Short mmCIF file of C-alpha atoms in Angstrom, two decimals:
data_model
loop_
_atom_site.label_atom_id
_atom_site.label_comp_id
_atom_site.label_asym_id
_atom_site.label_seq_id
_atom_site.Cartn_x
_atom_site.Cartn_y
_atom_site.Cartn_z
CA MET Y 1 -0.10 -0.18 -0.01
CA ASP Y 2 0.75 3.51 -0.76
CA PRO Y 3 2.68 4.86 2.94
CA MET Y 4 1.06 8.28 1.52
CA SER Y 5 -2.22 6.47 1.29
CA SER Y 6 -4.78 9.54 3.00
CA GLU Y 7 -6.45 6.09 4.68
CA VAL Y 8 -3.29 5.01 6.86
CA PRO Y 9 -4.47 6.65 9.70
CA ALA Y 10 -7.75 5.12 9.75
CA LEU Y 11 -6.05 1.67 9.26
CA ASP Y 12 -3.60 2.14 11.95
CA LEU Y 13 -6.70 2.93 14.32
CA GLY Y 14 -9.12 0.14 13.52
CA GLU Y 15 -8.61 -2.50 10.72
CA LYS Y 16 -7.24 -4.95 13.50
CA ARG Y 17 -10.70 -5.40 14.74
CA SER Y 18 -12.89 -8.48 14.40
CA SER Y 19 -14.76 -8.30 11.42
CA THR Y 20 -18.33 -8.28 13.88
CA ALA Y 21 -16.36 -5.45 16.14
CA LYS Y 22 -16.12 -3.54 11.97
CA VAL Y 23 -19.77 -3.38 11.88
CA MET Y 24 -21.15 -3.35 15.49
CA ASP Y 25 -19.19 -0.22 15.44
CA ILE Y 26 -21.27 1.25 11.82
CA LEU Y 27 -24.36 0.34 13.07
CA LYS Y 28 -23.13 2.22 16.90
CA VAL Y 29 -22.81 5.53 15.15
CA LEU Y 30 -26.16 4.70 12.77
CA ALA Y 31 -28.13 4.40 15.81
CA GLU Y 32 -25.65 7.10 17.68
CA ASP Y 33 -26.46 10.24 15.24
CA PRO Y 34 -28.79 12.32 15.19
CA LEU Y 35 -30.37 12.74 12.94
CA GLY Y 36 -29.63 8.28 12.32
CA ALA Y 37 -28.64 9.61 8.65
CA VAL Y 38 -24.85 9.30 7.79
CA GLY Y 39 -22.12 8.83 4.54
CA VAL Y 40 -19.28 6.83 3.97
CA THR Y 41 -16.57 9.43 4.79
CA GLU Y 42 -18.57 9.90 7.88
CA LEU Y 43 -18.90 6.76 9.11
CA ALA Y 44 -15.36 6.41 7.87
CA SER Y 45 -14.58 9.07 10.08
CA ARG Y 46 -16.34 7.77 13.52
CA ALA Y 47 -16.00 4.75 13.20
CA GLN Y 48 -11.95 4.56 12.91
CA LEU Y 49 -12.17 2.81 9.59
CA SER Y 50 -11.34 2.81 6.07
CA LYS Y 51 -13.74 4.61 3.35
CA SER Y 52 -12.98 1.19 1.44
CA THR Y 53 -14.02 -0.82 4.67
CA VAL Y 54 -16.91 0.89 5.81
CA HIS Y 55 -18.57 1.27 2.25
CA ARG Y 56 -17.27 -2.94 2.22
CA ILE Y 57 -19.32 -3.14 5.41
CA LEU Y 58 -22.38 -0.72 3.63
CA GLN Y 59 -22.48 -2.98 1.20
CA GLU Y 60 -23.39 -6.33 3.19
CA LEU Y 61 -25.88 -5.20 5.51
CA LEU Y 62 -27.40 -3.44 2.65
CA VAL Y 63 -28.20 -7.14 0.99
CA ALA Y 64 -29.14 -8.27 4.61
CA ASP Y 65 -31.73 -5.24 4.98
CA SER Y 66 -30.10 -4.11 7.86
CA VAL Y 67 -29.42 -0.42 6.30
CA GLU Y 68 -31.30 1.71 3.44
CA GLN Y 69 -29.56 4.19 1.99
CA VAL Y 70 -30.98 7.53 1.13
CA GLU Y 71 -29.32 9.58 -1.51
CA ASN Y 72 -25.31 9.70 -0.38
CA GLN Y 73 -26.07 8.98 2.95
CA TYR Y 74 -27.20 5.40 4.88
CA ILE Y 75 -30.11 5.12 8.20
CA LEU Y 76 -30.82 1.58 9.91
CA ALA Y 77 -33.54 -0.28 8.83
CA PRO Y 78 -36.81 0.47 10.62
CA TRP Y 79 -36.82 -3.50 11.32
CA LEU Y 80 -33.38 -3.09 13.82
CA VAL Y 81 -34.68 0.40 14.89
CA SER Y 82 -37.07 -1.32 17.15
CA GLN Y 83 -34.96 -4.01 18.40
CA LEU Y 84 -32.52 -0.90 19.64
CA ASN Y 85 -34.50 1.80 20.48
CA PRO Y 86 -34.93 1.95 24.08
CA ARG Y 87 -37.56 5.21 23.82
CA ASP Y 88 -39.73 2.98 22.21
CA THR Y 89 -42.41 3.17 25.20
CA ASN Y 90 -45.90 1.40 24.69
CA ARG Y 91 -47.14 5.13 24.76
CA SER Y 92 -44.95 5.59 21.93
CA ARG Y 93 -46.15 2.44 20.21
CA GLU Y 94 -49.84 3.28 20.98
CA LEU Y 95 -49.31 6.64 19.51
CA ARG Y 96 -47.98 5.20 16.42
CA GLU Y 97 -50.97 2.77 15.75
CA LEU Y 98 -53.47 5.57 16.04
CA LEU Y 99 -51.50 8.25 14.15
CA THR Y 100 -50.25 6.55 11.39
CA PRO Y 101 -53.26 6.62 9.28
CA PHE Y 102 -53.32 10.40 10.17
CA LEU Y 103 -49.60 10.90 8.30
CA GLY Y 104 -50.78 8.41 5.44
CA GLN Y 105 -53.68 10.88 4.85
CA ILE Y 106 -51.40 14.06 4.52
CA TYR Y 107 -48.85 11.73 2.51
CA ALA Y 108 -51.83 10.80 0.35
CA LEU Y 109 -53.39 14.55 -0.39
CA THR Y 110 -49.29 15.66 -0.75
CA GLN Y 111 -46.79 13.49 -1.92
CA GLN Y 112 -44.22 15.98 0.28
CA THR Y 113 -42.84 13.78 2.51
CA THR Y 114 -44.17 13.19 6.00
CA HIS Y 115 -43.38 12.81 9.93
CA LEU Y 116 -44.94 12.16 13.01
CA ALA Y 117 -43.10 13.04 16.12
CA VAL Y 118 -43.46 13.14 20.02
CA LEU Y 119 -41.40 14.88 22.16
CA ASN Y 120 -38.66 12.37 24.60
CA GLY Y 121 -36.78 14.58 27.15
CA LEU Y 122 -35.44 17.41 25.27
CA GLU Y 123 -35.11 15.99 21.97
CA VAL Y 124 -37.59 15.09 19.35
CA LEU Y 125 -38.28 11.22 18.56
CA TYR Y 126 -39.81 10.12 15.11
CA LEU Y 127 -41.88 8.08 15.16
CA ASN Y 128 -43.26 7.41 11.82
CA LYS Y 129 -41.99 8.68 8.50
CA LEU Y 130 -43.37 8.79 4.77
CA THR Y 131 -41.09 9.39 1.87
CA GLY Y 132 -42.74 11.82 -0.27
CA ARG Y 133 -40.97 12.57 -4.13
CA ASP Y 134 -39.30 15.28 -3.41
CA PRO Y 135 -35.66 14.87 -4.73
CA LEU Y 136 -34.07 15.95 -1.54
CA ALA Y 137 -34.81 13.59 0.93
CA SER Y 138 -35.25 14.13 4.41
CA PRO Y 139 -32.19 11.85 6.62
CA SER Y 140 -34.46 11.20 9.24
CA ARG Y 141 -35.92 8.35 10.44
CA ALA Y 142 -38.31 6.32 12.00
CA GLY Y 143 -37.24 5.61 15.42
CA GLY Y 144 -34.39 7.96 15.05
CA ARG Y 145 -33.89 11.34 16.98
CA ALA Y 146 -33.71 14.83 16.37
CA PRO Y 147 -33.00 18.41 18.77
CA THR Y 148 -36.06 19.98 19.62
CA TYR Y 149 -35.49 24.05 18.90
CA CYS Y 150 -34.31 23.59 15.41
CA THR Y 151 -36.76 21.31 13.69
CA GLY Y 152 -41.03 22.18 13.13
CA VAL Y 153 -41.97 19.23 14.93
CA GLY Y 154 -39.53 19.96 17.82
CA LYS Y 155 -40.63 23.32 17.92
CA VAL Y 156 -44.18 22.72 17.55
CA LEU Y 157 -43.61 20.71 21.17
CA LEU Y 158 -41.80 22.63 22.99
CA ALA Y 159 -43.98 26.11 22.37
CA TYR Y 160 -47.25 23.63 24.02
CA ASN Y 161 -44.50 22.03 26.96
CA PRO Y 162 -43.79 24.78 29.63
CA ASN Y 163 -40.99 22.88 31.29
CA ALA Y 164 -39.46 21.76 28.19
CA ALA Y 165 -39.40 24.82 26.27
CA ASN Y 166 -37.51 26.64 29.63
CA ALA Y 167 -34.66 23.56 29.53
CA VAL Y 168 -33.78 24.00 25.90
CA LEU Y 169 -33.60 27.99 26.46
CA ASN Y 170 -31.22 27.38 29.28
CA SER Y 171 -29.90 25.67 26.98
CA HIS Y 172 -26.52 25.78 24.53
CA LEU Y 173 -28.07 25.89 21.18
CA ILE Y 174 -25.33 24.51 18.92
CA PRO Y 175 -25.79 25.98 15.10
CA TRP Y 176 -26.49 22.72 12.97
CA THR Y 177 -27.01 25.23 10.01
CA PRO Y 178 -25.73 28.87 9.58
CA HIS Y 179 -29.96 29.03 9.89
CA THR Y 180 -30.16 27.64 13.13
CA ILE Y 181 -31.79 29.74 15.52
CA THR Y 182 -29.31 30.21 18.13
CA SER Y 183 -30.53 33.14 20.18
CA PRO Y 184 -32.67 31.91 22.78
CA GLU Y 185 -34.96 35.56 23.01
CA GLN Y 186 -35.64 34.48 18.99
CA LEU Y 187 -36.83 30.63 20.33
CA LYS Y 188 -38.88 32.49 22.49
CA GLN Y 189 -40.53 34.53 20.23
CA GLU Y 190 -41.02 31.59 17.85
CA LEU Y 191 -42.31 29.58 20.28
CA VAL Y 192 -45.18 32.11 21.18
CA GLU Y 193 -45.90 32.31 17.29
CA ILE Y 194 -46.68 28.91 17.43
CA ARG Y 195 -49.21 29.13 19.91
CA GLU Y 196 -51.06 32.14 18.45
CA THR Y 197 -51.05 30.72 14.94
CA GLY Y 198 -50.93 27.02 14.73
CA PHE Y 199 -48.10 25.91 12.99
CA GLY Y 200 -44.09 26.03 13.10
CA TYR Y 201 -41.17 25.98 10.82
CA ASP Y 202 -38.28 24.55 9.98
CA ARG Y 203 -36.44 26.88 7.51
CA GLU Y 204 -33.18 25.24 6.70
CA GLU Y 205 -32.29 25.42 10.27
CA ILE Y 206 -31.36 21.63 10.81
CA ARG Y 207 -30.16 20.77 7.21
CA PRO Y 208 -29.50 22.93 4.22
CA GLY Y 209 -32.22 22.98 1.44
CA LEU Y 210 -34.14 21.64 3.71
CA THR Y 211 -37.23 22.66 5.12
CA CYS Y 212 -41.42 21.89 6.62
CA ILE Y 213 -44.54 22.97 8.12
CA ALA Y 214 -45.31 21.19 11.17
CA ALA Y 215 -48.52 21.45 13.80
CA PRO Y 216 -49.66 20.01 16.69
CA ILE Y 217 -51.99 16.96 17.85
CA HIS Y 218 -53.87 17.67 20.86
CA GLY Y 219 -54.95 15.07 23.41
CA LYS Y 220 -57.42 15.16 26.26
CA GLN Y 221 -54.98 16.91 28.51
CA SER Y 222 -51.90 17.95 26.64
CA THR Y 223 -50.04 17.90 22.94
CA VAL Y 224 -49.20 14.48 23.00
CA ALA Y 225 -47.53 14.42 19.41
CA ALA Y 226 -46.79 16.64 16.29
CA LEU Y 227 -47.11 15.73 12.56
CA SER Y 228 -45.16 17.96 9.40
CA ILE Y 229 -44.26 18.14 6.02
CA SER Y 230 -41.06 18.78 4.53
CA GLY Y 231 -39.61 19.44 0.78
CA GLN Y 232 -36.88 21.27 -0.87
CA ALA Y 233 -36.33 25.05 -0.08
CA GLY Y 234 -37.59 27.11 -2.56
CA LYS Y 235 -39.73 25.02 -4.20
CA PHE Y 236 -41.80 24.30 -0.93
CA ASN Y 237 -44.47 26.28 -0.17
CA HIS Y 238 -45.70 25.99 2.99
CA ALA Y 239 -49.39 28.05 2.81
CA GLU Y 240 -50.20 25.47 0.22
CA TYR Y 241 -49.56 23.12 3.36
CA ALA Y 242 -51.45 24.47 6.48
CA GLY Y 243 -54.42 23.98 5.47
CA VAL Y 244 -54.04 19.90 4.71
CA LEU Y 245 -51.67 19.89 7.79
CA GLU Y 246 -54.46 22.18 9.83
CA SER Y 247 -57.20 19.84 9.08
CA VAL Y 248 -55.38 16.48 9.65
CA CYS Y 249 -54.19 17.76 12.81
CA ALA Y 250 -57.11 18.89 14.19
CA ALA Y 251 -58.94 15.35 12.96
CA ALA Y 252 -56.03 13.33 14.95
CA SER Y 253 -57.08 15.01 17.88
CA ARG Y 254 -60.23 14.57 18.22
CA ALA Y 255 -59.79 10.57 17.39
CA LEU Y 256 -57.48 10.98 20.98
CA LYS Y 257 -60.22 12.42 22.86
CA ILE Y 258 -62.99 9.79 22.22
#
């Protein structure tokens, strides 16, 4: 091998591990990533393996239906997420079963990527996702997590949960993109607007080029979940989908109160 090869450091760090250990390290990176989607270069860096090794293992995992490819990134397969995810409580499963039909309604009417999410601590937990036809795929996945303050569903859920909102507002807001809101005062004002309008937005705040509109689902005593519609920034018109989202979320809220 060429001693000047850029992959030598990764080989020195990780290539002496067993094949099983390498596979587990890759799966661990995918499971722990906040968005759940990671490219080969990032996987190689975080798992301390060469890119060629990571690529080979990913191809084997694809054949085994253990991972899925989203553009140039990889995510855990839904069945594996359900096995690994300790957050998949009985309540989460119940909400997923009850609310997924409403998620399907939105998808049928819009053909856009839709999400069903709940608050899990100070993070968003995606209970389900239907991928649309938009050329810019969302890197999120069912069972995956994301920060609340830079996602549409997350901000909606914070707006109706004062305790979680206060905790997030008093934390360090890490910028995920140049558009991420990192000012507590600005985020606080946006939460006020969500309560006034019923809609929350992600304007390229967690991934460049990706935008969404979200709305709450209210249970008998509290806001229990949120639905969102995502699309490509510059082409996605929030107002175009607001009516559909509002109508379906209202129907879902009524169903939970029966």
